[in-house]
CSV table of C-alpha atoms in Angstrom, one decimal:
chain,number,residue,atom,x,y,z
T,1,UNK,CA,21.6,16.7,-26.8
T,2,UNK,CA,19.1,19.6,-26.1
T,3,UNK,CA,19.0,20.6,-22.7
T,4,UNK,CA,16.0,21.2,-21.1
T,5,UNK,CA,15.0,24.6,-19.3
T,6,UNK,CA,12.6,27.1,-18.3
T,7,UNK,CA,11.7,30.1,-20.2
T,8,UNK,CA,9.9,33.5,-18.6
T,9,UNK,CA,6.8,34.5,-20.7
T,10,UNK,CA,4.3,37.2,-20.1
T,11,UNK,CA,2.5,37.3,-16.5
T,12,UNK,CA,6.1,35.9,-14.9
T,13,UNK,CA,5.1,31.8,-15.0
T,14,UNK,CA,7.7,29.6,-16.5
T,15,UNK,CA,7.0,27.3,-19.6
T,16,UNK,CA,7.9,23.7,-17.7
T,17,UNK,CA,10.0,21.0,-19.5
T,18,UNK,CA,7.6,18.6,-16.8
T,19,UNK,CA,3.9,18.2,-16.7
T,20,UNK,CA,3.3,17.8,-12.9
T,21,UNK,CA,0.3,15.4,-12.3
T,22,UNK,CA,-2.7,17.1,-10.4
T,23,UNK,CA,-3.7,17.1,-6.9
T,24,UNK,CA,-5.0,13.4,-5.4
T,25,UNK,CA,-8.6,14.7,-4.6
T,26,UNK,CA,-8.9,13.9,-0.5
T,27,UNK,CA,-11.8,12.5,-1.1
T,28,UNK,CA,-11.6,10.2,-4.0
T,29,UNK,CA,-15.4,7.7,-3.7
T,30,UNK,CA,-15.1,6.9,-8.3
T,31,UNK,CA,-12.1,4.9,-7.0
T,32,UNK,CA,-13.9,2.4,-5.4
T,33,UNK,CA,-15.6,1.4,-8.6
T,34,UNK,CA,-12.7,0.8,-10.7
T,35,UNK,CA,-11.0,-2.2,-11.0
T,36,UNK,CA,-7.9,-1.1,-10.8
T,37,UNK,CA,-8.0,0.4,-7.6
T,38,UNK,CA,-9.1,-3.2,-5.9
T,39,UNK,CA,-5.9,-4.5,-7.8
T,40,UNK,CA,-3.5,-2.2,-6.9
T,41,UNK,CA,-5.2,-3.0,-2.8
T,42,UNK,CA,-4.2,-6.8,-4.0
T,43,UNK,CA,-0.9,-5.9,-5.9
T,44,UNK,CA,0.1,-4.0,-2.2
T,45,UNK,CA,-1.0,-7.1,0.1
T,46,UNK,CA,0.7,-9.7,-2.3
T,47,UNK,CA,4.1,-7.1,-2.1
T,48,UNK,CA,4.4,-7.0,1.6
T,49,UNK,CA,3.4,-10.1,2.3
T,50,UNK,CA,6.6,-11.3,0.4
T,51,UNK,CA,8.4,-8.6,1.6
T,52,UNK,CA,8.1,-9.9,5.0
T,53,UNK,CA,8.5,-13.4,4.1
T,54,UNK,CA,11.8,-13.3,3.0
T,55,UNK,CA,13.4,-10.7,5.2
T,56,UNK,CA,11.6,-12.5,8.4
T,57,UNK,CA,13.1,-15.8,7.2
T,58,UNK,CA,16.2,-13.9,6.3
T,59,UNK,CA,16.5,-12.5,9.8
T,60,UNK,CA,16.2,-16.5,11.9
T,61,UNK,CA,18.5,-18.1,10.0
T,62,UNK,CA,21.2,-15.5,10.7
T,63,UNK,CA,20.3,-15.8,14.1
T,64,UNK,CA,20.0,-20.1,14.0
T,65,UNK,CA,23.4,-20.1,11.8
T,66,UNK,CA,25.2,-17.8,14.3
T,67,UNK,CA,23.4,-19.3,17.8
T,68,UNK,CA,26.5,-21.1,19.7
T,69,UNK,CA,23.7,-23.8,20.9
T,70,UNK,CA,24.4,-24.9,17.2
T,71,UNK,CA,28.5,-24.4,16.7
T,72,UNK,CA,27.7,-21.0,15.2
T,73,UNK,CA,30.2,-18.4,15.1
T,74,UNK,CA,29.3,-14.6,14.7
T,75,UNK,CA,31.0,-15.0,11.2
T,76,UNK,CA,28.6,-17.5,10.2
T,77,UNK,CA,25.7,-16.6,8.4
T,78,UNK,CA,25.0,-13.9,5.8
T,79,UNK,CA,25.8,-11.1,8.9
T,80,UNK,CA,24.1,-7.5,9.2
T,81,UNK,CA,25.6,-7.0,5.4
T,82,UNK,CA,23.7,-9.6,4.4
T,83,UNK,CA,20.2,-8.7,6.8
T,84,UNK,CA,20.0,-5.4,5.1
T,85,UNK,CA,21.2,-6.9,2.0
T,86,UNK,CA,18.0,-8.9,2.1
T,87,UNK,CA,15.3,-6.1,3.0
T,88,UNK,CA,16.8,-3.6,0.2
T,89,UNK,CA,17.0,-6.5,-2.1
T,90,UNK,CA,13.6,-7.0,-2.1
T,91,UNK,CA,12.2,-3.3,-1.9
T,92,UNK,CA,13.9,-2.9,-5.7
T,93,UNK,CA,12.9,-6.3,-6.9
T,94,UNK,CA,9.3,-5.9,-5.2
T,95,UNK,CA,9.4,-1.7,-6.6
T,96,UNK,CA,9.9,-2.1,-10.0
T,97,UNK,CA,7.4,-5.3,-9.9
T,98,UNK,CA,4.4,-3.2,-8.3
T,99,UNK,CA,5.1,0.6,-9.5
T,100,UNK,CA,3.1,0.5,-12.4
T,101,UNK,CA,0.2,-1.7,-10.5
T,102,UNK,CA,-0.1,0.7,-7.4
T,103,UNK,CA,2.8,2.4,-6.8
T,104,UNK,CA,5.0,0.2,-5.5
T,105,UNK,CA,4.4,1.7,-1.7
T,106,UNK,CA,5.0,-1.6,0.7
T,107,UNK,CA,4.7,0.7,3.6
T,108,UNK,CA,2.0,3.0,5.4
T,109,UNK,CA,4.9,5.6,6.6
T,110,UNK,CA,5.8,5.9,2.3
T,111,UNK,CA,2.0,6.4,2.0
T,112,UNK,CA,1.6,8.4,4.2
T,113,UNK,CA,4.1,10.8,2.7
T,114,UNK,CA,2.7,10.4,-0.3
T,115,UNK,CA,-0.9,11.8,0.8
T,116,UNK,CA,0.8,14.3,2.6
T,117,UNK,CA,1.7,16.0,-1.1
T,118,UNK,CA,-1.6,15.1,-2.4
T,119,UNK,CA,-0.2,12.0,-4.6
T,120,UNK,CA,-3.2,10.0,-3.4
T,121,UNK,CA,-6.2,10.4,-2.2
T,122,UNK,CA,-7.9,9.3,1.6
T,123,UNK,CA,-9.2,6.8,0.8
T,124,UNK,CA,-6.5,5.0,-1.2
T,125,UNK,CA,-4.1,6.3,1.6
T,126,UNK,CA,-6.7,4.5,3.9
T,127,UNK,CA,-6.1,1.2,2.7
T,128,UNK,CA,-3.7,0.9,1.5
T,129,UNK,CA,-2.0,1.1,5.1
T,130,UNK,CA,-4.8,-1.5,5.5
T,131,UNK,CA,-3.2,-4.4,3.5
T,132,UNK,CA,0.0,-3.8,3.9
T,133,UNK,CA,-0.5,-4.3,7.8
T,134,UNK,CA,-2.7,-7.3,6.4
T,135,UNK,CA,0.5,-8.8,4.3
T,136,UNK,CA,2.8,-8.6,6.5
T,137,UNK,CA,0.9,-10.0,9.1
T,138,UNK,CA,0.4,-12.8,6.9
T,139,UNK,CA,3.9,-13.2,5.7
T,140,UNK,CA,5.0,-13.3,8.8
T,141,UNK,CA,2.4,-15.7,9.8
T,142,UNK,CA,3.4,-18.3,7.1
T,143,UNK,CA,7.6,-18.0,8.7
T,144,UNK,CA,5.7,-19.1,11.8
T,145,UNK,CA,4.0,-21.7,10.0
T,146,UNK,CA,7.2,-22.9,8.0
T,147,UNK,CA,9.7,-22.9,11.1
T,148,UNK,CA,7.2,-22.7,13.7
T,149,UNK,CA,10.7,-23.9,16.7
T,150,UNK,CA,13.2,-21.8,15.3
T,151,UNK,CA,10.4,-18.6,14.7
T,152,UNK,CA,10.0,-18.7,19.1
T,153,UNK,CA,13.5,-19.1,19.4
T,154,UNK,CA,14.9,-16.2,18.2
T,155,UNK,CA,11.9,-14.0,18.5
T,156,UNK,CA,10.4,-13.9,14.9
T,157,UNK,CA,12.2,-11.1,13.6
T,158,UNK,CA,10.5,-8.7,15.5
T,159,UNK,CA,11.7,-4.9,15.8
T,160,UNK,CA,12.6,-3.8,19.6
T,161,UNK,CA,14.6,-1.6,20.7
T,162,UNK,CA,17.9,-3.0,21.3
T,163,UNK,CA,19.4,-3.0,25.2
T,164,UNK,CA,21.6,0.4,25.6
T,165,UNK,CA,19.8,2.3,23.6
T,166,UNK,CA,17.1,5.2,25.6
T,167,UNK,CA,13.1,5.0,23.3
T,168,UNK,CA,14.5,8.8,22.4
T,169,UNK,CA,17.5,7.2,20.7
T,170,UNK,CA,15.2,4.5,18.5
T,171,UNK,CA,12.3,7.1,18.3
T,172,UNK,CA,15.0,9.5,16.6
T,173,UNK,CA,16.3,6.6,14.3
T,174,UNK,CA,13.5,5.7,13.1
T,175,UNK,CA,12.9,9.3,12.2
T,176,UNK,CA,15.7,10.1,10.3
T,177,UNK,CA,16.1,7.0,8.9
T,178,UNK,CA,11.9,6.9,7.5
T,179,UNK,CA,13.2,10.4,6.3
T,180,UNK,CA,16.0,9.0,4.1
T,181,UNK,CA,13.6,6.3,2.7
T,182,UNK,CA,10.7,9.3,1.5
T,183,UNK,CA,13.2,11.4,0.9
T,184,UNK,CA,14.8,8.9,-1.6
T,185,UNK,CA,11.3,7.5,-3.4
T,186,UNK,CA,9.9,11.6,-4.0
T,187,UNK,CA,13.4,12.5,-5.5
T,188,UNK,CA,13.3,9.0,-7.2
T,189,UNK,CA,10.0,9.5,-8.9
T,190,UNK,CA,9.9,13.3,-9.5
T,191,UNK,CA,7.9,13.5,-12.7
T,192,UNK,CA,10.9,17.2,-13.1
T,193,UNK,CA,13.5,15.0,-12.2
T,194,UNK,CA,12.6,12.8,-15.4
T,195,UNK,CA,12.3,15.3,-17.5
T,196,UNK,CA,15.5,16.8,-16.7
T,197,UNK,CA,17.9,14.1,-16.9
T,198,UNK,CA,16.1,12.5,-19.0
T,199,UNK,CA,19.1,11.3,-21.1
T,200,UNK,CA,20.4,9.7,-17.5
T,201,UNK,CA,19.0,6.1,-17.0
T,202,UNK,CA,17.4,6.2,-13.7
T,203,UNK,CA,15.8,3.0,-12.8
T,204,UNK,CA,13.6,4.5,-9.5
T,205,UNK,CA,13.4,1.0,-7.2
T,206,UNK,CA,17.2,1.1,-7.6
T,207,UNK,CA,17.6,3.9,-5.0
T,208,UNK,CA,15.0,2.9,-2.6
T,209,UNK,CA,16.5,-0.4,-2.2
T,210,UNK,CA,19.7,1.7,-1.6
T,211,UNK,CA,17.8,3.9,1.1
T,212,UNK,CA,16.5,0.6,2.5
T,213,UNK,CA,19.7,-1.1,2.6
T,214,UNK,CA,21.9,1.7,4.3
T,215,UNK,CA,19.1,3.1,6.4
T,216,UNK,CA,19.3,-0.9,7.8
T,217,UNK,CA,23.0,-1.0,8.0
T,218,UNK,CA,22.8,2.2,10.3
T,219,UNK,CA,19.8,1.3,12.9
T,220,UNK,CA,19.8,-2.5,12.9
T,221,UNK,CA,22.3,-2.7,16.1
T,222,UNK,CA,19.3,0.5,17.3
T,223,UNK,CA,16.1,-1.0,16.7
T,224,UNK,CA,16.4,-3.8,14.0
T,225,UNK,CA,15.1,-1.5,11.5
T,226,UNK,CA,11.8,-0.3,11.3
T,227,UNK,CA,10.8,2.6,8.8
T,228,UNK,CA,7.9,0.6,8.2
T,229,UNK,CA,4.7,0.0,10.2
T,230,UNK,CA,3.9,-2.5,8.5
T,231,UNK,CA,7.0,-4.8,9.1
T,232,UNK,CA,7.1,-4.1,12.6
T,233,UNK,CA,3.7,-4.3,13.4
T,234,UNK,CA,3.1,-7.6,11.4
T,235,UNK,CA,5.8,-9.7,13.1
T,236,UNK,CA,4.4,-8.1,16.4
T,237,UNK,CA,1.3,-9.5,16.2
T,238,UNK,CA,2.3,-12.9,15.4
T,239,UNK,CA,5.4,-13.2,18.1
T,240,UNK,CA,3.5,-11.4,20.4
T,241,UNK,CA,5.5,-10.4,23.0
T,242,UNK,CA,5.5,-7.5,25.9
T,243,UNK,CA,8.2,-5.8,25.2
T,244,UNK,CA,7.7,-5.6,21.2
T,245,UNK,CA,4.3,-4.6,21.5
T,246,UNK,CA,5.6,-2.0,23.9
T,247,UNK,CA,8.2,-0.5,21.9
T,248,UNK,CA,5.1,-1.1,19.1
T,249,UNK,CA,5.0,3.2,19.2
T,250,UNK,CA,8.5,4.3,18.1
T,251,UNK,CA,7.8,2.1,14.9
T,252,UNK,CA,4.6,3.5,14.2
T,253,UNK,CA,5.6,7.6,15.3
T,254,UNK,CA,8.6,8.2,14.2
T,255,UNK,CA,8.3,6.9,10.5
T,256,UNK,CA,5.1,9.0,10.4
T,257,UNK,CA,7.4,11.6,11.8
T,258,UNK,CA,9.9,11.2,9.2
T,259,UNK,CA,7.6,10.6,6.3
T,260,UNK,CA,5.5,14.1,7.2
T,261,UNK,CA,9.4,16.4,7.6
T,262,UNK,CA,10.6,14.7,4.3
T,263,UNK,CA,6.8,15.3,2.4
T,264,UNK,CA,7.5,19.0,3.4
T,265,UNK,CA,11.4,19.2,2.6
T,266,UNK,CA,10.9,17.9,-0.9
T,267,UNK,CA,7.5,20.0,-1.7
T,268,UNK,CA,7.9,22.9,-0.2
T,269,UNK,CA,11.3,23.0,-0.1
T,270,UNK,CA,13.2,21.8,-2.6
T,271,UNK,CA,9.7,22.1,-5.1
T,272,UNK,CA,9.1,25.2,-3.5
T,273,UNK,CA,5.3,24.7,-3.8
T,274,UNK,CA,4.3,27.1,-1.9
T,275,UNK,CA,6.5,29.8,-3.2
T,276,UNK,CA,5.2,29.4,-6.4
T,277,UNK,CA,1.3,29.0,-5.3
T,278,UNK,CA,1.8,32.4,-4.1
T,279,UNK,CA,3.5,33.3,-6.9
T,280,UNK,CA,0.6,32.6,-9.0
T,281,UNK,CA,-1.8,34.1,-7.2
T,282,UNK,CA,0.1,37.1,-7.5
T,283,UNK,CA,0.2,37.2,-10.6
T,284,UNK,CA,-2.9,36.8,-11.6
T,285,UNK,CA,-4.2,39.1,-8.8
T,286,UNK,CA,-1.9,41.8,-10.8
T,287,UNK,CA,-4.3,40.8,-14.0
T,288,UNK,CA,-7.2,42.1,-12.2
């Protein structure tokens, strides 16, 4: 099988066997006149709604099954492993379904990281975050509407810092967890990887879903695992508890910092975009 290579022609600029998409414009008002843009917003809204509905129901169901008041024990229910699978599995399914329509972000932190890497415009990034939060609110709202007594009794699946952990620990867990997720998103959707490893059938939503699964295993005991500001915000809005609101900043600041670090690491270290830009500038200057 032919091996993908880069050659060095005159001028020192490599001939690439893959094509990077052009950077998205900062302000792309033309998007506002395109039906595909609004279709993408609808897809993000519905996907985030479904994500919160299924995952919050899983959390509440687990707490109900393990509740001593219902003769439950710690061995009953799906367990923390099952909760992690619910979150990771839903991301796999929903990214697979929506990737060709909206990119399958379903997470303001992912959108923020892709915006910093110039993958989406500012207008698209802001509106994606808005509909993701609205979808999350509606998804949790459906859970409360269908199971109000269970919802209130088991804290509505809201993210809160667990007893015994400092706010710094919670913030660090959210930063690192989101870094893992967003770094995986960049790696799984990298056009260079797709070209070089075209003989390896890599389904991008799969590693993304696994990243969510693994992060949940590590951070559920600390923060309940946010790594998605829309998920945390939607649950906090519907549950409307003082503790949930006091800790809410952790689930915005942490994921946004983690996403920014992942974007910088992938784009400017692994892909060396800054070095490539500098080399291009030097080559152009030498030709003058």
